Amino acid sequence: MEISLVLIAALLYLGLALGFILAVDNLVGLVFRESHTPLQLPSFGIGRAFAASQRK
């Protein structure tokens, strides 16, 4: 029983650490992005592709 609790705690800790690293990486990427490249959000690209596919 104690082994499974330790395993669950370790997996939870690793998941939180990975999530924290990804969040910090995303924020740093937004702050220190190159100024001459425009910010492109994935949802905006998907919306444009959908709008273009609906035009006839």
C-alpha positions as semicolon CSV with decimal commas, in nm:
position;residue;x (nm);y (nm);z (nm)
1;M;0,000;0,000;0,000
2;E;0,280;0,242;0,084
3;I;0,455;0,172;-0,247
4;S;0,148;0,267;-0,449
5;L;0,106;0,594;-0,257
6;V;0,470;0,683;-0,322
7;L;0,425;0,597;-0,690
8;I;0,111;0,811;-0,717
9;A;0,286;1,101;-0,541
10;A;0,588;1,072;-0,773
11;L;0,371;1,069;-1,086
12;L;0,170;1,366;-0,961
13;Y;0,490;1,556;-0,884
14;L;0,633;1,482;-1,229
15;G;0,309;1,589;-1,396
16;L;0,299;1,917;-1,205
17;A;0,667;1,983;-1,275
18;L;0,620;1,918;-1,647
19;G;0,312;2,142;-1,658
20;F;0,501;2,419;-1,478
21;I;0,795;2,390;-1,718
22;L;0,565;2,405;-2,022
23;A;0,377;2,707;-1,884
24;V;0,700;2,896;-1,811
25;D;0,836;2,806;-2,155
26;N;0,519;2,936;-2,319
27;L;0,534;3,264;-2,126
28;V;0,903;3,313;-2,200
29;G;0,833;3,245;-2,568
30;L;0,564;3,514;-2,570
31;V;0,783;3,771;-2,395
32;F;1,105;3,710;-2,585
33;R;0,965;3,636;-2,931
34;E;1,130;3,800;-3,229
35;S;0,974;4,140;-3,287
36;H;0,970;4,122;-3,668
37;T;0,756;3,806;-3,679
38;P;0,386;3,862;-3,607
39;L;0,220;3,662;-3,331
40;Q;0,016;3,382;-3,488
41;L;-0,236;3,204;-3,271
42;P;-0,323;2,851;-3,384
43;S;-0,697;2,915;-3,344
44;F;-0,671;3,216;-3,577
45;G;-0,508;3,004;-3,848
46;I;-0,774;2,736;-3,812
47;G;-1,047;3,001;-3,836
48;R;-0,892;3,149;-4,151
49;A;-0,862;2,806;-4,313
50;F;-1,225;2,730;-4,229
51;A;-1,344;3,065;-4,368
52;A;-1,143;3,013;-4,687
53;S;-1,290;2,666;-4,734
54;Q;-1,646;2,802;-4,704
55;R;-1,599;3,065;-4,977
56;K;-1,715;2,982;-5,330
